[in-house]
């Protein structure tokens, strides 16, 4: 997940190209002359994440809600994480 307060869903572009997940955010400029000083003004950013062969690129999805972008990277069949609880003596 990625914290992105002050941005809208329309400000994001999420794509995959050649095993690289690209997340780009560009905030649209707003002409608001009522501000004398603004402490936090989120601009834009770009993040790249290299994907491995375990990720199902066709099933990647993204959701933006309440200032948080959540990108889900499901694994292909056969690469699921297995969990084994270990007892403590």
PDB file of C-alpha atoms in Angstrom, residues 18-85:
ATOM      1  CA  UNK A  18       8.353  -5.917 -19.088  1.00  0.00           C
ATOM      2  CA  UNK A  19       8.070  -7.243 -15.511  1.00  0.00           C
ATOM      3  CA  UNK A  20       8.103  -3.739 -13.978  1.00  0.00           C
ATOM      4  CA  UNK A  21       5.143  -2.346 -12.015  1.00  0.00           C
ATOM      5  CA  UNK A  22       4.944   1.415 -12.517  1.00  0.00           C
ATOM      6  CA  UNK A  23       2.912   3.693 -10.235  1.00  0.00           C
ATOM      7  CA  UNK A  24       2.707   7.346 -11.287  1.00  0.00           C
ATOM      8  CA  UNK A  25       0.762  10.085  -9.513  1.00  0.00           C
ATOM      9  CA  UNK A  26       0.371  13.605 -10.810  1.00  0.00           C
ATOM     10  CA  UNK A  27      -1.746  16.056  -8.880  1.00  0.00           C
ATOM     11  CA  UNK A  28      -3.715  18.459 -10.993  1.00  0.00           C
ATOM     12  CA  UNK A  29      -2.850  22.079 -10.290  1.00  0.00           C
ATOM     13  CA  UNK A  30      -5.578  24.009  -8.519  1.00  0.00           C
ATOM     14  CA  UNK A  31      -5.774  27.762  -8.719  1.00  0.00           C
ATOM     15  CA  UNK A  32      -6.680  28.635  -5.146  1.00  0.00           C
ATOM     16  CA  UNK A  33      -5.515  32.113  -4.238  1.00  0.00           C
ATOM     17  CA  UNK A  34      -7.081  32.008  -0.755  1.00  0.00           C
ATOM     18  CA  UNK A  35      -3.979  30.293   0.700  1.00  0.00           C
ATOM     19  CA  UNK A  36      -1.273  32.502   2.174  1.00  0.00           C
ATOM     20  CA  UNK A  37       0.857  29.567   3.263  1.00  0.00           C
ATOM     21  CA  UNK A  38       0.399  25.841   2.820  1.00  0.00           C
ATOM     22  CA  UNK A  39       2.568  23.437   4.852  1.00  0.00           C
ATOM     23  CA  UNK A  40       1.935  20.311   2.797  1.00  0.00           C
ATOM     24  CA  UNK A  41       1.320  20.256  -0.911  1.00  0.00           C
ATOM     25  CA  UNK A  42       1.619  16.804  -2.444  1.00  0.00           C
ATOM     26  CA  UNK A  43       2.983  16.971  -5.937  1.00  0.00           C
ATOM     27  CA  UNK A  44       3.586  13.947  -8.065  1.00  0.00           C
ATOM     28  CA  UNK A  45       5.777  10.886  -7.800  1.00  0.00           C
ATOM     29  CA  UNK A  46       6.815   7.812  -9.720  1.00  0.00           C
ATOM     30  CA  UNK A  47       7.664   4.400  -8.268  1.00  0.00           C
ATOM     31  CA  UNK A  48       8.965   1.332 -10.103  1.00  0.00           C
ATOM     32  CA  UNK A  49       8.937  -2.202  -8.707  1.00  0.00           C
ATOM     33  CA  UNK A  50      10.570  -5.142 -10.471  1.00  0.00           C
ATOM     34  CA  UNK A  51       8.281  -8.187 -10.519  1.00  0.00           C
ATOM     35  CA  UNK A  52       9.488 -11.773 -10.415  1.00  0.00           C
ATOM     36  CA  UNK A  53       8.164 -14.840 -12.240  1.00  0.00           C
ATOM     37  CA  UNK A  54       5.841 -15.722  -9.327  1.00  0.00           C
ATOM     38  CA  UNK A  55       3.445 -12.784  -9.943  1.00  0.00           C
ATOM     39  CA  UNK A  56       0.328 -13.199 -12.092  1.00  0.00           C
ATOM     40  CA  UNK A  57       0.598  -9.962 -14.094  1.00  0.00           C
ATOM     41  CA  UNK A  58      -2.880 -10.388 -15.589  1.00  0.00           C
ATOM     42  CA  UNK A  59      -4.522 -10.414 -12.155  1.00  0.00           C
ATOM     43  CA  UNK A  60      -2.882  -7.315 -10.647  1.00  0.00           C
ATOM     44  CA  UNK A  61      -5.418  -4.795  -9.377  1.00  0.00           C
ATOM     45  CA  UNK A  62      -5.388  -1.458  -7.585  1.00  0.00           C
ATOM     46  CA  UNK A  63      -7.834   0.343  -5.302  1.00  0.00           C
ATOM     47  CA  UNK A  64      -7.670   3.883  -3.912  1.00  0.00           C
ATOM     48  CA  UNK A  65      -9.680   4.748  -0.828  1.00  0.00           C
ATOM     49  CA  UNK A  66      -9.305   7.304   1.979  1.00  0.00           C
ATOM     50  CA  UNK A  67      -5.839   8.444   0.878  1.00  0.00           C
ATOM     51  CA  UNK A  68      -4.368   4.947   0.499  1.00  0.00           C
ATOM     52  CA  UNK A  69      -3.512   3.213  -2.779  1.00  0.00           C
ATOM     53  CA  UNK A  70      -3.632  -0.568  -2.381  1.00  0.00           C
ATOM     54  CA  UNK A  71      -2.054  -2.624  -5.182  1.00  0.00           C
ATOM     55  CA  UNK A  72      -2.613  -6.387  -5.034  1.00  0.00           C
ATOM     56  CA  UNK A  73      -0.044  -8.687  -6.676  1.00  0.00           C
ATOM     57  CA  UNK A  74      -1.463 -12.231  -6.707  1.00  0.00           C
ATOM     58  CA  UNK A  75       0.891 -15.172  -7.139  1.00  0.00           C
ATOM     59  CA  UNK A  76       0.612 -17.751  -9.910  1.00  0.00           C
ATOM     60  CA  UNK A  77      -0.583 -21.262  -9.087  1.00  0.00           C
ATOM     61  CA  UNK A  78       2.183 -23.312  -7.522  1.00  0.00           C
ATOM     62  CA  UNK A  79       3.891 -20.294  -5.948  1.00  0.00           C
ATOM     63  CA  UNK A  80       1.466 -19.745  -3.064  1.00  0.00           C
ATOM     64  CA  UNK A  81       3.010 -19.040   0.308  1.00  0.00           C
ATOM     65  CA  UNK A  82       2.848 -21.965   2.665  1.00  0.00           C
ATOM     66  CA  UNK A  83       2.734 -21.454   6.389  1.00  0.00           C
ATOM     67  CA  UNK A  84       3.804 -23.915   9.025  1.00  0.00           C
ATOM     68  CA  UNK A  85       3.399 -23.195  12.715  1.00  0.00           C
TER      69      UNK A  85
END
